[in-house]
CSV table of C-alpha atoms and ligand atoms in Angstrom, one decimal:
chain,number,residue,atom,x,y,z
A,704,UNK,CA,0.0,0.0,0.0
A,705,UNK,CA,1.6,3.3,-1.0
A,706,UNK,CA,1.3,6.3,1.4
A,707,UNK,CA,-1.4,8.0,-0.6
A,708,UNK,CA,-3.5,4.8,-0.3
A,709,UNK,CA,-2.8,4.7,3.4
A,710,UNK,CA,-4.0,8.3,3.6
A,711,UNK,CA,-7.1,7.4,1.5
A,712,UNK,CA,-8.0,4.5,3.7
A,713,UNK,CA,-7.7,6.6,6.9
A,714,UNK,CA,-9.8,9.4,5.5
A,715,UNK,CA,-12.4,6.9,4.2
A,716,UNK,CA,-12.6,5.4,7.7
A,717,UNK,CA,-13.1,8.9,9.2
A,718,UNK,CA,-15.7,9.7,6.6
A,719,UNK,CA,-17.6,6.5,7.3
A,720,UNK,CA,-17.6,7.5,11.0
A,721,UNK,CA,-18.8,11.0,10.1
A,722,UNK,CA,-21.7,9.5,8.1
A,723,UNK,CA,-23.0,7.5,11.1
A,724,UNK,CA,-26.1,9.0,12.7
A,725,UNK,CA,-25.0,8.4,16.2
A,726,UNK,CA,-21.3,8.2,17.2
A,727,UNK,CA,-21.0,5.6,19.8
A,728,UNK,CA,-18.3,3.1,21.0
A,729,UNK,CA,-19.2,0.6,18.2
A,730,UNK,CA,-18.8,3.2,15.5
A,731,UNK,CA,-15.4,4.3,17.0
A,732,UNK,CA,-14.2,0.7,17.2
A,733,UNK,CA,-15.1,0.1,13.5
A,734,UNK,CA,-13.3,3.3,12.5
A,735,UNK,CA,-10.2,2.3,14.6
A,736,UNK,CA,-10.2,-1.2,13.2
A,737,UNK,CA,-10.2,0.2,9.6
A,738,UNK,CA,-7.3,2.5,10.5
A,739,UNK,CA,-5.4,-0.3,12.2
A,740,UNK,CA,-5.8,-2.5,9.2
A,741,UNK,CA,-4.5,0.2,6.9
A,742,UNK,CA,-1.5,1.0,9.0
A,743,UNK,CA,-0.5,-2.7,9.3
A,744,UNK,CA,-0.9,-3.2,5.6
A,745,UNK,CA,1.5,-0.2,5.2
A,746,UNK,CA,4.1,-2.0,7.3
A,747,UNK,CA,3.9,0.0,10.5
A,748,UNK,CA,5.1,-2.1,13.4
A,749,UNK,CA,2.3,-3.9,15.2
A,750,UNK,CA,3.2,-2.6,18.7
A,751,UNK,CA,3.0,1.0,17.5
A,752,UNK,CA,-0.4,0.5,15.9
A,753,UNK,CA,-1.7,-1.3,19.1
A,754,UNK,CA,-0.4,1.6,21.3
A,755,UNK,CA,-2.0,4.1,19.1
A,756,UNK,CA,-5.4,2.4,19.3
A,757,UNK,CA,-5.2,2.2,23.1
A,758,UNK,CA,-4.3,5.9,23.3
A,759,UNK,CA,-7.1,7.0,21.1
A,760,UNK,CA,-9.6,5.0,23.2
A,761,UNK,CA,-8.2,6.7,26.3
A,762,UNK,CA,-8.5,10.2,24.7
A,763,UNK,CA,-12.1,9.5,23.5
A,764,UNK,CA,-13.9,8.4,26.6
A,765,UNK,CA,-17.6,8.2,25.9
A,766,UNK,CA,-18.6,8.2,29.5
A,767,UNK,CA,-16.8,11.5,30.1
A,768,UNK,CA,-18.1,13.2,27.0
A,769,UNK,CA,-21.1,15.3,27.9
A,770,UNK,CA,-24.0,15.5,25.5
A,771,UNK,CA,-23.4,18.3,23.0
A,772,UNK,CA,-19.7,17.6,22.6
A,773,UNK,CA,-18.7,17.3,19.0
A,774,UNK,CA,-17.6,13.6,19.1
A,775,UNK,CA,-16.6,13.5,15.5
A,776,UNK,CA,-14.2,16.4,15.9
A,777,UNK,CA,-12.8,15.0,19.1
A,778,UNK,CA,-12.2,11.6,17.5
A,779,UNK,CA,-10.6,13.2,14.4
A,780,UNK,CA,-8.4,15.3,16.6
A,781,UNK,CA,-7.3,12.3,18.6
A,782,UNK,CA,-6.4,10.3,15.5
A,783,UNK,CA,-4.5,13.3,14.0
A,784,UNK,CA,-2.7,13.8,17.3
A,785,UNK,CA,-1.7,10.1,17.7
A,786,UNK,CA,-0.5,9.9,14.1
A,787,UNK,CA,1.7,13.0,14.8
A,788,UNK,CA,3.0,11.4,18.0
A,789,UNK,CA,4.1,8.3,16.1
A,790,UNK,CA,6.2,10.4,13.8
A,791,UNK,CA,7.4,12.9,16.5
A,792,UNK,CA,9.9,11.5,19.1
A,793,UNK,CA,9.3,14.7,21.1
A,794,UNK,CA,12.8,16.2,20.8
A,795,UNK,CA,14.2,18.0,17.8
A,796,UNK,CA,17.5,16.8,16.3
A,797,UNK,CA,20.7,18.8,16.4
A,798,UNK,CA,20.6,21.6,13.9
A,799,UNK,CA,23.9,22.7,12.4
A,800,UNK,CA,24.5,26.5,12.5
A,801,UNK,CA,25.6,28.5,9.5
A,802,UNK,CA,29.2,29.7,9.8
A,803,UNK,CA,30.1,27.2,12.5
A,804,UNK,CA,31.8,24.0,11.4
A,805,UNK,CA,29.6,20.9,11.9
A,806,UNK,CA,30.3,17.4,10.9
A,807,UNK,CA,27.3,15.3,9.8
A,808,UNK,CA,27.8,11.6,9.2
A,809,UNK,CA,25.4,9.6,6.9
A,810,UNK,CA,24.7,5.9,7.7
A,811,UNK,CA,22.3,3.4,6.3
A,812,UNK,CA,21.6,0.1,4.5
A,813,UNK,CA,23.1,-0.7,1.2
A,814,UNK,CA,21.4,1.1,-1.7
A,815,UNK,CA,19.2,3.2,0.7
A,816,UNK,CA,20.2,6.3,-1.2
A,817,UNK,CA,22.9,7.7,1.1
A,818,UNK,CA,25.3,9.0,-1.5
A,819,UNK,CA,22.4,10.7,-3.4
A,820,UNK,CA,21.0,12.1,-0.2
A,821,UNK,CA,24.4,13.5,1.0
A,822,UNK,CA,24.5,15.6,-2.1
A,823,UNK,CA,20.9,16.7,-1.9
A,824,UNK,CA,21.5,17.7,1.8
A,825,UNK,CA,24.7,19.6,0.8
A,826,UNK,CA,22.9,21.3,-2.2
A,827,UNK,CA,19.9,22.3,-0.1
A,828,UNK,CA,22.2,24.1,2.4
A,829,UNK,CA,24.4,25.6,-0.3
A,830,UNK,CA,21.4,27.2,-1.8
A,831,UNK,CA,20.7,28.8,1.6
A,832,UNK,CA,24.3,30.3,1.7
A,833,UNK,CA,26.2,27.6,3.6
A,834,UNK,CA,29.6,26.3,2.6
A,835,UNK,CA,29.1,22.5,2.5
A,836,UNK,CA,31.7,19.9,1.6
A,837,UNK,CA,31.5,16.1,1.0
A,838,UNK,CA,33.8,13.4,2.2
A,839,UNK,CA,33.5,9.9,0.7
A,840,UNK,CA,34.4,7.4,3.4
A,841,UNK,CA,32.8,4.5,1.4
A,842,UNK,CA,35.7,2.3,0.4
A,843,UNK,CA,33.5,-0.8,0.2
A,844,UNK,CA,31.5,-0.2,-2.9
A,845,UNK,CA,33.5,0.2,-6.1
A,846,UNK,CA,32.3,3.3,-7.8
A,847,UNK,CA,31.1,5.1,-4.7
A,848,UNK,CA,33.8,7.7,-4.8
A,849,UNK,CA,33.1,8.3,-8.5
A,850,UNK,CA,29.4,8.7,-7.9
A,851,UNK,CA,30.0,11.3,-5.1
A,852,UNK,CA,32.6,13.1,-7.2
A,853,UNK,CA,30.2,13.3,-10.1
A,854,UNK,CA,27.3,14.6,-7.9
A,855,UNK,CA,29.5,17.1,-6.1
A,856,UNK,CA,31.0,18.4,-9.3
A,857,UNK,CA,27.6,19.0,-10.8
A,858,UNK,CA,26.5,20.9,-7.7
A,859,UNK,CA,29.9,22.7,-7.4
A,860,UNK,CA,30.5,21.4,-3.9
A,861,UNK,CA,34.1,20.6,-2.8
A,862,UNK,CA,34.7,16.9,-2.1
A,863,UNK,CA,37.4,14.6,-0.7
A,864,UNK,CA,38.1,10.9,-1.3
A,865,UNK,CA,40.7,8.5,-2.5
A,866,UNK,CA,41.0,5.7,-5.1
A,867,UNK,CA,44.0,4.2,-3.3
A,868,UNK,CA,43.3,4.3,0.4
A,869,UNK,CA,41.2,1.5,1.7
A,870,UNK,CA,40.8,2.7,5.3
A,871,UNK,CA,37.6,4.7,5.6
A,872,UNK,CA,38.6,6.0,9.0
A,873,UNK,CA,41.7,7.6,7.6
A,874,UNK,CA,39.9,9.2,4.7
A,875,UNK,CA,37.1,10.5,6.9
A,876,UNK,CA,39.6,12.1,9.4
A,877,UNK,CA,41.7,13.6,6.6
A,878,UNK,CA,38.6,15.0,4.8
A,879,UNK,CA,37.1,16.5,7.9
A,880,UNK,CA,40.4,18.1,8.9
A,881,UNK,CA,40.9,19.6,5.4
A,882,UNK,CA,37.5,21.1,5.2
A,883,UNK,CA,37.6,22.5,8.7
A,884,UNK,CA,40.8,24.3,7.6
A,885,UNK,CA,39.0,25.6,4.6
A,886,UNK,CA,36.3,27.0,6.8
A,887,UNK,CA,33.5,24.9,5.5
A,888,UNK,CA,30.5,25.0,7.9
A,889,UNK,CA,28.8,21.7,6.9
A,890,UNK,CA,31.2,18.7,6.5
A,891,UNK,CA,29.2,15.7,5.3
A,892,UNK,CA,30.7,12.2,5.6
A,893,UNK,CA,29.2,9.5,3.4
A,894,UNK,CA,29.8,6.0,4.7
A,895,UNK,CA,29.3,2.6,3.0
A,896,UNK,CA,26.0,0.8,3.2
A,897,UNK,CA,25.7,-2.1,5.5
A,898,UNK,CA,23.2,-4.5,7.1
A,899,UNK,CA,22.9,-5.4,10.8
A,900,UNK,CA,24.2,-8.9,10.1
A,901,UNK,CA,27.6,-7.5,8.9
A,902,UNK,CA,29.4,-7.1,12.2
A,903,UNK,CA,32.7,-6.0,10.7
A,904,UNK,CA,31.1,-3.2,8.8
A,905,UNK,CA,29.2,-2.1,11.8
A,906,UNK,CA,32.5,-2.0,13.8
A,907,UNK,CA,34.0,0.1,11.0
A,908,UNK,CA,31.1,2.5,11.1
A,909,UNK,CA,31.6,2.9,14.8
A,910,UNK,CA,35.3,3.7,14.3
A,911,UNK,CA,34.5,6.3,11.6
A,912,UNK,CA,32.1,7.9,14.1
A,913,UNK,CA,34.6,7.8,17.0
A,914,UNK,CA,37.4,9.3,14.9
A,915,UNK,CA,35.3,12.1,13.3
A,916,UNK,CA,33.1,12.9,16.3
A,917,UNK,CA,30.1,14.0,14.2
A,918,UNK,CA,27.7,16.6,15.6
A,919,UNK,CA,24.9,14.7,13.9
A,920,UNK,CA,24.5,11.1,12.6
A,921,UNK,CA,21.7,10.8,10.0
A,922,UNK,CA,20.2,7.4,9.3
A,923,UNK,CA,19.1,7.2,5.7
A,924,UNK,CA,16.2,4.8,5.0
A,925,UNK,CA,14.6,3.7,1.8
A,926,UNK,CA,10.8,4.0,2.3
A,927,UNK,CA,10.2,0.6,0.7
A,928,UNK,CA,12.1,-1.3,3.5
A,929,UNK,CA,8.8,-2.4,5.2
A,930,UNK,CA,8.6,-4.4,8.4
A,931,UNK,CA,12.4,-4.8,8.6
A,932,UNK,CA,12.8,-1.1,9.3
A,933,UNK,CA,12.4,-1.3,13.0
A,934,UNK,CA,15.1,-3.9,13.6
A,935,UNK,CA,17.6,-2.4,11.2
A,936,UNK,CA,17.1,1.2,12.5
A,937,UNK,CA,17.5,-0.1,16.0
A,938,UNK,CA,20.8,-1.9,15.1
A,939,UNK,CA,22.2,1.4,13.7
A,940,UNK,CA,21.1,3.3,16.8
A,941,UNK,CA,22.9,0.8,19.0
A,942,UNK,CA,26.2,1.3,17.2
A,943,UNK,CA,26.3,5.0,16.5
A,944,UNK,CA,24.4,7.9,18.0
A,945,UNK,CA,21.7,8.3,15.3
A,946,UNK,CA,20.1,11.7,15.8
A,947,UNK,CA,17.9,12.1,12.7
A,948,UNK,CA,16.3,10.1,9.9
A,949,UNK,CA,15.9,10.9,6.2
A,950,UNK,CA,13.5,8.8,4.2
A,951,UNK,CA,14.2,8.3,0.6
A,952,UNK,CA,12.2,7.2,-2.5
A,953,UNK,CA,9.0,8.6,-1.2
A,954,UNK,CA,8.1,9.1,-4.9
A,955,UNK,CA,8.0,5.4,-5.5
A,956,UNK,CA,5.5,2.7,-4.8
A,957,UNK,CA,6.7,2.1,-1.3
A,958,UNK,CA,4.4,1.3,1.5
A,959,UNK,CA,6.1,4.0,3.6
A,960,UNK,CA,4.9,2.8,7.0
A,961,UNK,CA,8.5,1.7,7.8
A,962,UNK,CA,9.2,5.4,8.3
A,963,UNK,CA,7.0,5.4,11.3
A,964,UNK,CA,8.7,2.4,12.7
A,965,UNK,CA,12.2,3.9,12.2
A,966,UNK,CA,11.3,7.0,14.1
A,967,UNK,CA,10.2,4.8,17.0
A,968,UNK,CA,13.3,2.6,16.8
A,969,UNK,CA,15.8,5.5,16.7
A,970,UNK,CA,13.7,8.0,18.8
A,971,UNK,CA,14.9,10.5,16.2
A,972,UNK,CA,12.9,12.8,14.0
A,973,UNK,CA,12.6,12.6,10.3
A,974,UNK,CA,14.1,15.8,9.0
A,975,UNK,CA,13.9,15.5,5.2
A,976,UNK,CA,12.4,13.2,2.6
A,977,UNK,CA,13.7,12.3,-0.8
A,978,UNK,CA,11.1,12.5,-3.5
A,979,UNK,CA,13.1,11.7,-6.7
A,980,UNK,CA,16.6,11.0,-8.1
A,981,UNK,CA,17.3,14.7,-8.9
A,982,UNK,CA,19.3,17.0,-6.6
A,983,UNK,CA,16.3,19.2,-5.8
A,984,UNK,CA,13.8,16.5,-5.2
A,985,UNK,CA,14.3,16.8,-1.5
A,986,UNK,CA,11.8,18.3,1.0
A,987,UNK,CA,12.0,19.4,4.6
A,988,UNK,CA,9.9,17.1,6.7
A,989,UNK,CA,7.4,18.5,9.2
A,990,UNK,CA,5.1,16.2,11.0
A,991,UNK,CA,1.9,18.1,11.2
A,992,UNK,CA,1.7,19.1,7.5
A,993,UNK,CA,2.7,15.6,6.5
A,994,UNK,CA,-0.1,14.0,8.6
A,995,UNK,CA,-2.6,16.7,7.2
A,996,UNK,CA,-1.6,15.7,3.7
A,997,UNK,CA,-1.9,12.0,4.6
A,998,UNK,CA,-5.4,12.6,5.8
A,999,UNK,CA,-6.3,14.5,2.6
A,1000,UNK,CA,-6.4,17.8,4.4
A,1001,UNK,CA,-3.7,19.5,2.3
A,1002,UNK,CA,-0.5,21.1,3.3
A,1003,UNK,CA,-1.1,24.8,3.0
A,1004,UNK,CA,2.0,25.8,5.0
A,1005,UNK,CA,4.2,23.9,2.6
A,1006,UNK,CA,2.4,25.5,-0.3
A,1007,UNK,CA,2.9,29.0,1.2
A,1008,UNK,CA,6.6,28.2,1.8
A,1009,UNK,CA,7.0,27.3,-1.9
A,1010,UNK,CA,5.3,30.6,-2.9
A,1011,UNK,CA,7.6,32.6,-0.6
A,1012,UNK,CA,10.6,30.7,-2.1
A,1013,UNK,CA,9.8,31.8,-5.7
A,1014,UNK,CA,8.3,35.3,-5.1
A,1015,UNK,CA,10.8,37.1,-3.0
A,1016,UNK,CA,9.2,38.8,0.1
A,1017,UNK,CA,10.3,42.3,-1.0
A,1018,UNK,CA,8.5,41.9,-4.4
A,1019,UNK,CA,5.2,40.7,-3.0
A,1020,UNK,CA,3.8,44.2,-1.9
A,1021,UNK,CA,4.7,45.6,-5.3
A,1022,UNK,CA,3.0,42.9,-7.1
A,1023,UNK,CA,-0.2,43.3,-4.9
A,1024,UNK,CA,-0.1,47.0,-5.5
A,1025,UNK,CA,0.0,46.6,-9.3
A,1026,UNK,CA,-2.8,44.0,-9.3
A,1027,UNK,CA,-5.0,46.2,-7.1
A,1028,UNK,CA,-4.6,49.0,-9.5
A,1029,UNK,CA,-5.7,46.7,-12.3
A,1030,UNK,CA,-2.2,47.0,-13.8
A,1031,UNK,CA,-1.9,43.4,-15.0
A,1032,UNK,CA,0.5,43.6,-17.9
A,1033,UNK,CA,1.7,40.8,-20.2
A,1034,UNK,CA,5.1,41.2,-18.5
A,1035,UNK,CA,3.6,40.5,-15.1
A,1036,UNK,CA,1.8,37.5,-16.4
A,1037,UNK,CA,5.0,36.2,-18.0
A,1038,UNK,CA,6.9,36.7,-14.7
A,1039,UNK,CA,4.2,34.9,-12.7
A,1040,UNK,CA,4.2,31.9,-15.1
A,1041,UNK,CA,8.0,31.7,-14.7
A,1042,UNK,CA,7.5,31.7,-10.9
A,1043,UNK,CA,4.9,28.9,-11.1
A,1044,UNK,CA,7.4,26.9,-13.1
A,1045,UNK,CA,10.1,27.6,-10.5
A,1046,UNK,CA,7.8,25.9,-7.9
A,1047,UNK,CA,8.7,22.6,-9.5
A,1048,UNK,CA,6.7,20.0,-11.4
A,1049,UNK,CA,3.1,20.9,-11.3
A,1050,UNK,CA,2.3,17.5,-9.8
A,1051,UNK,CA,4.4,18.4,-6.7
A,1052,UNK,CA,2.6,21.7,-6.3
A,1053,UNK,CA,-0.8,20.0,-6.6
A,1054,UNK,CA,0.3,17.4,-4.1
A,1055,UNK,CA,1.0,20.2,-1.5
A,1056,UNK,CA,-2.5,21.5,-2.0
A,1057,UNK,CA,-5.3,19.0,-2.2
A,1058,UNK,CA,-5.7,19.3,-5.9
A,1059,UNK,CA,-4.5,15.8,-6.7
B,2582,GTP,N1,13.2,7.6,-7.0
B,2582,GTP,C1,14.2,7.9,-6.1
B,2582,GTP,N2,15.4,7.3,-6.3
B,2582,GTP,C2,16.3,7.7,-5.4
B,2582,GTP,C3,16.1,8.6,-4.3
B,2582,GTP,N3,17.2,8.6,-3.6
B,2582,GTP,C4,18.1,7.8,-4.1
B,2582,GTP,N4,17.6,7.2,-5.2
B,2582,GTP,C5,18.2,6.2,-6.1
B,2582,GTP,O1,18.5,5.1,-5.4
B,2582,GTP,C6,19.7,4.4,-5.9
B,2582,GTP,C7,20.7,4.2,-4.8
B,2582,GTP,O2,21.2,5.4,-4.4
B,2582,GTP,P1,22.7,5.6,-3.8
B,2582,GTP,O3,22.8,7.0,-3.4
B,2582,GTP,O4,23.7,5.1,-4.7
B,2582,GTP,O5,22.6,4.6,-2.5
B,2582,GTP,P2,23.7,4.3,-1.4
B,2582,GTP,O6,22.9,4.2,-0.1
B,2582,GTP,O7,24.8,5.4,-1.4
B,2582,GTP,O8,24.3,3.0,-1.9
B,2582,GTP,P3,25.5,2.1,-1.1
B,2582,GTP,O9,26.7,3.0,-1.1
B,2582,GTP,O10,25.7,0.9,-2.0
B,2582,GTP,O11,25.0,1.8,0.2
B,2582,GTP,C8,20.2,5.4,-7.0
B,2582,GTP,O12,19.8,4.9,-8.3
B,2582,GTP,C9,19.5,6.7,-6.7
B,2582,GTP,O13,19.3,7.5,-7.9
B,2582,GTP,C10,14.7,9.1,-4.2
B,2582,GTP,O14,14.4,9.9,-3.3
B,2582,GTP,N5,13.8,8.7,-5.1
């Protein structure tokens, strides 16, 4: 079940409940059972789903609800709140500060999209005026350095790596030192992919972390990982201090529920999601807008962010003034079309609103 289907199933369950003439315990149970089924089919861990169900029942206590209370609204709010809680560990991750050198280490399973995501993360910050740099400490996969080099060159981001050196710890330390000297403020260390069964590779990852002392370790997870997400994420957390999660390939046909399980396993928030292979197919992740979108309520804050990104704040009053004077010229229309195109593929824009 892809995430949009999960959202569809949950909103259908809510709709069915809303259609009932009287909202009683039986109607609530039916609605919760539907939601539980949808979450389990999306690969969310069983325990998380069960806890959510118990919490909602506690929040919606029919005996305590006086007549006249809007039960539908209370139930909807409880479901929204619990879904948010599943995705929000309650404490924000370390946030690097512009101008102050931070080391961010990327870890994850093989093929999860680490190398691609490192560049996206660097590019995202570079666009906001940071001085990022990339270090390739993946000596395991042949071609990893070439891939990082190619991505970094395309984005004009400095990089460090070696074709000869086989010790990832040495490369990582050298790279971090070099970029600290060059006053880079975001030094990103890419490591090789590994599974929890590979003890030697886990030990190597621990050593890279110990030697580079990262300010933040980001666990990169492919959204299609499914039920294995919890155990794998927990194994990473036990070896290195994972502080944040990035979920990749959210554009694919993944079930996506593993994301919820990874948050629970690492007790770390999801900070970004990858939505395609290209460098700019990368979105900041915010729990509430995401859950709103999942429930078909639209993400107007994300939509407004996009508008602010493409129409600079200082030009907005001028534009409004011209429009209010009925001064809508062909040039303004052309500029606005250009701005709409800058917002990205029209599908992405529609997805932020509820136009899809
Ligand atoms: N559709 C889609 N593809 C992605 C996304 N992120 C990464 N990929 C693709 O996933 C594949 C694997 O990505 P890599 O960045 O090489 O993965 P990796 O984790 O560095 O691989 P290892 O070093 O072998 O562990 C590549 O083909 C990427 O283009 C995403 O958000 N969406």
